[in-house]
Coordinates of C-alpha atoms and ligand atoms in Angstrom, one line a residue:
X1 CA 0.4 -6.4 -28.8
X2 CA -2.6 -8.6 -28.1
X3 CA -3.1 -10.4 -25.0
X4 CA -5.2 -13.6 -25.1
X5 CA -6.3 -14.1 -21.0
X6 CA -6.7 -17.8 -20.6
X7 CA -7.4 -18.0 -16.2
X8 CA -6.3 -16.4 -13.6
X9 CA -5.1 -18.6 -10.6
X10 CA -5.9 -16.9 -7.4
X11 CA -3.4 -18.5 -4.3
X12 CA -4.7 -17.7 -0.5
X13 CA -1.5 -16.9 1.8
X14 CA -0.7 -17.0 5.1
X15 CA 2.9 -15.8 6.0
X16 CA 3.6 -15.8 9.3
X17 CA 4.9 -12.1 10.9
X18 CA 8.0 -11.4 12.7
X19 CA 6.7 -9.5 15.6
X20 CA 2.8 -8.8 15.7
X21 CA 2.2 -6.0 14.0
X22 CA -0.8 -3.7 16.4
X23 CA -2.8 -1.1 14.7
X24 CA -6.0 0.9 16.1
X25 CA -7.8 -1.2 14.0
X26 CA -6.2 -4.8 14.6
X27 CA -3.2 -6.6 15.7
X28 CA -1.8 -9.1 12.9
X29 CA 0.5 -12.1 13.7
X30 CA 0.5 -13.9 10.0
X31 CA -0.6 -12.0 6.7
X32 CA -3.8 -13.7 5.0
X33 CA -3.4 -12.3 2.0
X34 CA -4.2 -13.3 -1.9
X35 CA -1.6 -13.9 -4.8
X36 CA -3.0 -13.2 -8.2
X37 CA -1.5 -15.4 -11.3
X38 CA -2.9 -14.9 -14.8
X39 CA -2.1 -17.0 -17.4
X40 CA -2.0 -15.2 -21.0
X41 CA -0.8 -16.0 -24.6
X42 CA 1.0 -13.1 -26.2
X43 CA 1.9 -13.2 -30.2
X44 CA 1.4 -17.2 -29.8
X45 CA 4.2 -17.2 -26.6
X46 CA 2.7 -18.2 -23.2
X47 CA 3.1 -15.7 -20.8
X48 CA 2.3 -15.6 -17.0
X49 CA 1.5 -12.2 -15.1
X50 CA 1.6 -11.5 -11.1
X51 CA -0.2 -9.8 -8.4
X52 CA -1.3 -8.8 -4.6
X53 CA -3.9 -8.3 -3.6
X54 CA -4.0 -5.5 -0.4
X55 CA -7.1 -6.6 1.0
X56 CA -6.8 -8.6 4.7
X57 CA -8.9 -11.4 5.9
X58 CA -11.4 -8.7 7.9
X59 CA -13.0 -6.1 6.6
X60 CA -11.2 -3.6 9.4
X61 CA -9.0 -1.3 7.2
X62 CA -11.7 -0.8 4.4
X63 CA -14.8 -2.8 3.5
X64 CA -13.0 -5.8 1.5
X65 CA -11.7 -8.7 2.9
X66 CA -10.0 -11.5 1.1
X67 CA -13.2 -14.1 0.8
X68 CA -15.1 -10.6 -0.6
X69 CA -12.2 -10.7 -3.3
X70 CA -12.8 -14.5 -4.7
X71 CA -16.4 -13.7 -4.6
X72 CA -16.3 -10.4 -6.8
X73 CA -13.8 -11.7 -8.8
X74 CA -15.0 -14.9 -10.1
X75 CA -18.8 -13.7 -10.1
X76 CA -18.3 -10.0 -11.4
X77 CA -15.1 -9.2 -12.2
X78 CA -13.8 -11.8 -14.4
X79 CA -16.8 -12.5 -17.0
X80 CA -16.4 -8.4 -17.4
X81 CA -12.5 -9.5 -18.6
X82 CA -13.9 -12.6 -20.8
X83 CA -16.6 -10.2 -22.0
X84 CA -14.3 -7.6 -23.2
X85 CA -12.1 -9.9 -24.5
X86 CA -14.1 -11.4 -26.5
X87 CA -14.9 -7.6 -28.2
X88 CA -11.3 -7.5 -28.5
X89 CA -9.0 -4.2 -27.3
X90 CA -8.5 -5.8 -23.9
X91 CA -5.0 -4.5 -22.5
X92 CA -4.0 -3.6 -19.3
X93 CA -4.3 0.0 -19.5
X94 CA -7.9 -0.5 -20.7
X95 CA -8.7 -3.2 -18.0
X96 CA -9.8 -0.7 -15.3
X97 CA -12.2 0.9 -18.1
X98 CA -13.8 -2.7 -18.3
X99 CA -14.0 -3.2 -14.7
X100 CA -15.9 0.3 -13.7
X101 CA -19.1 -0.7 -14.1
X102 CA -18.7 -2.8 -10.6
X103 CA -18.7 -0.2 -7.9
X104 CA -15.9 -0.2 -5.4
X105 CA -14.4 -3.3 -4.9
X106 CA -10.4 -1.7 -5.8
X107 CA -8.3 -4.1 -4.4
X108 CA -9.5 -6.9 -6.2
X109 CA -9.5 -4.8 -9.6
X110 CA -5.9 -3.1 -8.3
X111 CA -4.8 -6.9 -8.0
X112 CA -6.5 -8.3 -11.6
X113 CA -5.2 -5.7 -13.3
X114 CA -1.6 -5.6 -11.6
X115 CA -1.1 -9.4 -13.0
X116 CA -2.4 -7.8 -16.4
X117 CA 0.1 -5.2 -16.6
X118 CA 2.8 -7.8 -15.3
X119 CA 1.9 -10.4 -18.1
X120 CA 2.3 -7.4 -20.8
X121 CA 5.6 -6.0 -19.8
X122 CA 7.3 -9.1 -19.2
X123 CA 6.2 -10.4 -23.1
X124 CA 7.7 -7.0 -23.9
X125 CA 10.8 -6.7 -21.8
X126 CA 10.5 -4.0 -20.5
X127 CA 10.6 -3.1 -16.3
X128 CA 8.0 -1.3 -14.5
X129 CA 10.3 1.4 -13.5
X130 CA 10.8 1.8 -17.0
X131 CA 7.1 1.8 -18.4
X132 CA 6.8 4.5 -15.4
X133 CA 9.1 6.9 -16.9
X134 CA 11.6 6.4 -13.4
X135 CA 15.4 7.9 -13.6
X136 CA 15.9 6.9 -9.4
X137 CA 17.7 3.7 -9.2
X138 CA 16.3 3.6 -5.5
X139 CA 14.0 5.2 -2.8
X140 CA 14.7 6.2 0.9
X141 CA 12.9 3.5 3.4
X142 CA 10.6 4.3 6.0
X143 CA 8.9 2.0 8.6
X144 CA 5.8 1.7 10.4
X145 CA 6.0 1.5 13.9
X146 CA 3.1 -0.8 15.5
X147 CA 1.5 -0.4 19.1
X148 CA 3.6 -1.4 21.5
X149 CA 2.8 -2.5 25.3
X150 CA 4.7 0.5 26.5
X151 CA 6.9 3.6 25.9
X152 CA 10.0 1.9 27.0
X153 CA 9.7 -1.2 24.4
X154 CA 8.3 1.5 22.0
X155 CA 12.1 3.5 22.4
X156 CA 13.7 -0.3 21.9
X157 CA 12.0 -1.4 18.5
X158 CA 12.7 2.3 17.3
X159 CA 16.4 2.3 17.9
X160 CA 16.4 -1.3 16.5
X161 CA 15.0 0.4 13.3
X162 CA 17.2 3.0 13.5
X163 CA 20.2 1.4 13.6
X164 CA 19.2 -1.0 10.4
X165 CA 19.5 2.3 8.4
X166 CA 15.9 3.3 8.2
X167 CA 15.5 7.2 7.0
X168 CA 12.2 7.9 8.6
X169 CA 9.5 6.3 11.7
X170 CA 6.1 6.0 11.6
X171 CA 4.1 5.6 14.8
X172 CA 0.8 3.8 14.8
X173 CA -1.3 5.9 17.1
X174 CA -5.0 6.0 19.0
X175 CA -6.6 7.0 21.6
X176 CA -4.6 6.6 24.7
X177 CA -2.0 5.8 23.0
X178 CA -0.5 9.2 21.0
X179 CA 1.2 12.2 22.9
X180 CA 2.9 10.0 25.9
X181 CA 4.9 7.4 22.8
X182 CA 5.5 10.8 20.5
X183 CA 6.9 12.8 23.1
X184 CA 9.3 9.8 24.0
X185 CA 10.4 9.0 20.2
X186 CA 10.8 12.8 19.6
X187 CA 12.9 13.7 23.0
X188 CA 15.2 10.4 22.3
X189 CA 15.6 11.5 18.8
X190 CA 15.6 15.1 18.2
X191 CA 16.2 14.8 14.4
X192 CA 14.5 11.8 13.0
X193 CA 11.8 12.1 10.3
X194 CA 8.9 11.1 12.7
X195 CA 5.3 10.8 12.0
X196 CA 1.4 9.3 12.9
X197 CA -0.9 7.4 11.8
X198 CA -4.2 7.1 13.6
X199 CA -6.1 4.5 10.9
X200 CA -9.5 6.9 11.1
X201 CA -9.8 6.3 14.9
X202 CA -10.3 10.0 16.2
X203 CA -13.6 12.1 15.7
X204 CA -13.3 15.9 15.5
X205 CA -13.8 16.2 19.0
X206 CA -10.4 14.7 19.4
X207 CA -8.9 18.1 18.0
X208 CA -7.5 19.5 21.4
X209 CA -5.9 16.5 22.2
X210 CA -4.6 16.0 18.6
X211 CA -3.1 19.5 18.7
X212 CA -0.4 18.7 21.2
X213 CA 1.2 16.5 18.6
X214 CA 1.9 19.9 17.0
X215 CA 4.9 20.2 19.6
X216 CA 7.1 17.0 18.3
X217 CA 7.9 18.7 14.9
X218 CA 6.2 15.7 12.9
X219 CA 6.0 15.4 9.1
X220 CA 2.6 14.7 9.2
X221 CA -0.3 13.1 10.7
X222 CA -1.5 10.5 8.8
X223 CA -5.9 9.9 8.5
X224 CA -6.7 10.9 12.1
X225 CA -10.7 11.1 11.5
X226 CA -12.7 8.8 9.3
X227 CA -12.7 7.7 5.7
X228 CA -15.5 9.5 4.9
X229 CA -15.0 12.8 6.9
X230 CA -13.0 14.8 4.3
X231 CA -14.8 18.4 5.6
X232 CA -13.8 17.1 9.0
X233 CA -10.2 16.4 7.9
X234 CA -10.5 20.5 6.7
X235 CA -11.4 21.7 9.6
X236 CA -8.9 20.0 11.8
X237 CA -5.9 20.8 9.5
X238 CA -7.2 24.0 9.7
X239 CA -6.5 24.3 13.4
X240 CA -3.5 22.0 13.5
X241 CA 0.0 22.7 12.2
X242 CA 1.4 19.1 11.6
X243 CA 0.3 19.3 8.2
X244 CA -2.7 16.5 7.2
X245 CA -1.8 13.5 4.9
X246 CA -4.7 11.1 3.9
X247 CA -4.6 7.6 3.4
X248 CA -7.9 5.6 3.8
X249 CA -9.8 8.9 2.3
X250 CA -8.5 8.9 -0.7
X251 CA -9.7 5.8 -3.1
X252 CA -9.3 7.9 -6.4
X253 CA -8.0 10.2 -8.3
X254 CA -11.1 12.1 -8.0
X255 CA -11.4 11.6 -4.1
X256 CA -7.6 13.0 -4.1
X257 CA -8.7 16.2 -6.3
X258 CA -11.4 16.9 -3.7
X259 CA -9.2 16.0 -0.4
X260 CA -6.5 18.8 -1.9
X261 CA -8.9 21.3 -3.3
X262 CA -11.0 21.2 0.0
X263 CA -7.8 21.4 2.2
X264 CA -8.3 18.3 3.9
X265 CA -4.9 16.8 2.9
X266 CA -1.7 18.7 2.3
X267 CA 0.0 15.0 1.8
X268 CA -1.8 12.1 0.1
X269 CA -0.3 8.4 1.2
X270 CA -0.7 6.8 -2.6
X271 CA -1.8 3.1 -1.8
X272 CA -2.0 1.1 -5.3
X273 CA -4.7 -1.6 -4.0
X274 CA -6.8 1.2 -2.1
X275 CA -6.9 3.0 -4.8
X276 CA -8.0 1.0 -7.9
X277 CA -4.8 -0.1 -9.2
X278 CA -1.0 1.1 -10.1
X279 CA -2.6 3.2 -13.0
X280 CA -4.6 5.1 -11.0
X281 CA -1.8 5.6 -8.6
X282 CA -0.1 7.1 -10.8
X283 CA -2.9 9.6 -11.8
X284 CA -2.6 10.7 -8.2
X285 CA 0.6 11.4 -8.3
X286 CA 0.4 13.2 -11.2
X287 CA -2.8 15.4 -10.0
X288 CA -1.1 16.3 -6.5
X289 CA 2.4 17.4 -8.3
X290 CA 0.3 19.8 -10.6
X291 CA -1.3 21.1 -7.5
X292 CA 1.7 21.0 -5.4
X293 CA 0.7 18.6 -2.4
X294 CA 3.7 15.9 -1.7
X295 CA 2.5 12.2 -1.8
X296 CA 4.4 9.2 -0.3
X297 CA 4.2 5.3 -1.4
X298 CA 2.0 3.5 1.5
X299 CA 2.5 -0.3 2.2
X300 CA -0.2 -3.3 2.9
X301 CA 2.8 -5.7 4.3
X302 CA 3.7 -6.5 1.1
X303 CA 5.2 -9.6 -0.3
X304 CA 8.4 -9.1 -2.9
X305 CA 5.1 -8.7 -5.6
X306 CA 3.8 -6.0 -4.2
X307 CA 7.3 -4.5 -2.5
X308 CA 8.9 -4.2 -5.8
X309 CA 6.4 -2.7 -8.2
X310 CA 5.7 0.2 -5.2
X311 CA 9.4 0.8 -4.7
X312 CA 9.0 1.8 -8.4
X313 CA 6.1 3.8 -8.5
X314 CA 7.8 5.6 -5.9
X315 CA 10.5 6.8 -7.5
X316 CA 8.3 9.0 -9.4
X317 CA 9.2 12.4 -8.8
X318 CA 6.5 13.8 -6.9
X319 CA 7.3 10.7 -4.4
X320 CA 9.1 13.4 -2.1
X321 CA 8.7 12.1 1.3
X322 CA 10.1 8.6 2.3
X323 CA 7.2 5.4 1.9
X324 CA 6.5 2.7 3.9
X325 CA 8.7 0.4 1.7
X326 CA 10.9 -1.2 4.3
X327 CA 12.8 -4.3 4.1
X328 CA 11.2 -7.6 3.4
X329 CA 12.8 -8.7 7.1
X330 CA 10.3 -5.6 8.6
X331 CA 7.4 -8.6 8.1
X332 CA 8.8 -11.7 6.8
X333 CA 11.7 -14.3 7.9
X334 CA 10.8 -15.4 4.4
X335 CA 9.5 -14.0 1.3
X336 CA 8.2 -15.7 -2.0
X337 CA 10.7 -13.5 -3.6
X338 CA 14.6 -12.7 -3.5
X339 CA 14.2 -10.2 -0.1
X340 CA 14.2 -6.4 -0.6
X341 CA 17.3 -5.2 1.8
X342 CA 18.0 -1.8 3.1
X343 CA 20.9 -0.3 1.3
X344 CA 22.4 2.8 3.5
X345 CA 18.6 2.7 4.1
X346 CA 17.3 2.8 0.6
X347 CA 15.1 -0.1 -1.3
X348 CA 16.5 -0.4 -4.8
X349 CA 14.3 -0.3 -7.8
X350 CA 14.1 -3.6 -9.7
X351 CA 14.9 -3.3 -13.1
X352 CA 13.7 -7.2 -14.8
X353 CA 11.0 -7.2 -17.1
X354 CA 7.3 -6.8 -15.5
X355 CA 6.5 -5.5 -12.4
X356 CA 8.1 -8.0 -9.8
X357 CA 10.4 -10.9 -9.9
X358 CA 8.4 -14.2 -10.4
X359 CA 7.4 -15.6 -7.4
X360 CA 9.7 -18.5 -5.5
X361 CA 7.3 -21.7 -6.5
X362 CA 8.5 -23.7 -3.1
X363 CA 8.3 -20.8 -1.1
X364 CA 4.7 -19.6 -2.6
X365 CA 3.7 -23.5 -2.4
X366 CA 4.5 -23.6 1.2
X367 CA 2.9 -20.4 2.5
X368 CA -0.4 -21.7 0.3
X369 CA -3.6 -22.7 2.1
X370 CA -5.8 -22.6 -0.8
X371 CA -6.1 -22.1 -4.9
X372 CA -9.0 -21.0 -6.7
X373 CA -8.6 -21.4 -10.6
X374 CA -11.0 -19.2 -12.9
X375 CA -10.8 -19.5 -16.7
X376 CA -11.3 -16.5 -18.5
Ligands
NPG1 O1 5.2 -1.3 5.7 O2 3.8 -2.4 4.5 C1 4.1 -1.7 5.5 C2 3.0 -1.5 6.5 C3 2.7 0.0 6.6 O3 1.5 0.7 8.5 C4 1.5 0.2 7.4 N1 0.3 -0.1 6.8 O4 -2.5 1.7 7.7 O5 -0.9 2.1 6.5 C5 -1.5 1.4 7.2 C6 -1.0 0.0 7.4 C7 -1.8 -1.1 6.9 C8 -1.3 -2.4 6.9 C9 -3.1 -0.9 6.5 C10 -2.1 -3.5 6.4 C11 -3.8 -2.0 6.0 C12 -3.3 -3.2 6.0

């Protein structure tokens, strides 16, 4: 099927939260965030594709920030696209390929290439789920727990969560803020999934203090050191018992081979923007099953976009733990999509054509601060 790329429209969001949502990294009260739609002609019929794009308005979880992915995009990014075009063969599976020879930068590819894939499934009917290969119908929800003012409002938010039906809690932790909040959720809830994430905020010398997380029975701790200290990551897990997950660490497939064969990550939180795209996510998956290491869907406060496509590539079978793919209500009042609702706390897997539903026009319209048109 060949797919003739005419522009992609590029919308800058801002959808307000509902509840600040405070990392070690940042506390968030709106998501700035970009909307990716690319215009295409397939077999003479107009089709239009959709993505998100992870990246948030600072350059505080990794290096790109959403006026870093206009700028790559229209300068770099895009004339690679037109270029290959032009040579013919361009389809979403080849568009990463195209896009290589611009280092880093994966959350604006991830994005480009998500509205690709989208354009080509919906011209050929067929769901995400199924291009994926995916027998679940649905996937057990987790959510992420932000930093709270204190233990007690920390115990509130997480029986709140509880009682909507979610199967597993995440606590955002750092310094000062880590045993004291663990200790609490854990002696409150005996049973309940529970585990950490630091966002790369510890250093090894952190490792005492670290270890006494290794009493709360956690599933993991989730990128305690720093994206680049993967021997660091080995020697911690090495004295730690709470097995090691990475997130930020792991950007590719190759990063993920070298995080499992150096021991630094027993779990690998699979983020499709961080890591390039929903392709390449799916190479990660398919590396860690072969070698045996569990891997979990991540989120980015996803719209219905994003939500969807991710609550697919998680059912994947080597998806074994529960993601970070809560309700849309975790974030949003309102989404630019029909809501994802918890279900006896699981997400369902959409089944339309493409990745996601199409976007609401009023609702993506009034959440719109800015468009940015770039013909291809
Ligand atoms: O449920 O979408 C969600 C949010 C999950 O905690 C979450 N995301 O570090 O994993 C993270 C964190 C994050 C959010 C990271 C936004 C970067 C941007």
């Amino acid at each position: 099927m060949a797919i003739i790329i005419k522009d992609f429209t590029f919308s800058s969001l801002e959808i307000p939260l509902v509840t600040p949502f405070t990392t070690s990294f940042s506390t968030q009260t709106a998501r700035k965030m970009l909307v990716v739609q690319v215009h295409t002609e397939v077999d003479g019929t107009s089709v239009s594709g959709w993505g998100e794009c992870g990246a948030l308005a600072e350059p505080v979880y990794s290096e790109e920030y959403t006026a870093g992915v206009l700028d790559v995009s229209e300068r770099f990014l895009l004339p690679l696209l037109a270029a290959a075009q032009r040579d013919g063969g361009l389809t979403a599976e080849t568009v990463g390929h195209y896009l290589e020879p611009i280092v880093g930068h994966r959350m604006a590819k991830s994005a480009i290439e998500m509205a690709v894939l989208d354009a080509q499934l919906r011209a050929a009917g067929v769901s995400f789920k199924d291009y994926l290969g995916v027998t679940r119908d649905k996937v057990p929800s987790g959510v992420s727990v932000g930093i709270q003012d204190s233990v007690p409002r920390l115990l509130d938010v997480v029986d709140g969560y509880l009682a909507e039906g979610y199967q597993r809690i995440k606590l955002k932790i750092k310094p000062g803020w880590d045993v004291d909040p663990v200790r609490a959720v854990r002696e409150a809830h005996p049973d309940v999934p529970l585990q950490v994430d630091a966002n790369a905020t510890y250093t090894l010398v952190d490792a005492a203090q670290l270890r006494k997380l290794d009493a709360y029975d956690l599933l993991l701790i989730e990128q305690p050191l720093a994206e680049d200290d993967m021997r660091q990551h080995a020697e911690l897990a090495r004295v730690m018992r709470t097995p090691m997950c990475l997130d930020e660490s792991v950007v590719s497939a190759a990063s993920a081979a070298d995080a499992i064969s150096m021991g630094a990550a027993a779990i690998i939180n699979i983020k499709p923007s961080r890591v390039g795209g929903y392709l390449e996510a799916r190479r990660i998956h398919d590396i860690a099953r072969a070698h045996g290491t569990a891997v979990w869907c991540g989120g980015m406060l996803e719209t219905g976009i994003g939500r969807g496509a991710n609550a697919a590539l998680a059912g994947l079978p080597g998806f074994t733990l529960p993601g970070d793919i809560s309700a849309s209500s975790r974030f949003y009042e309102h989404d630019i999509t029909t809501p994802f609702v918890l279900e006896d706390g699981f997400i369902r897997i959409p089944t339309g054509p493409g990745l996601c539903e199409e976007p609401n026009a009023d609702a993506l319209a009034g959440f719109t601060t800015a468009t940015h048109v770039f013909p291809v």
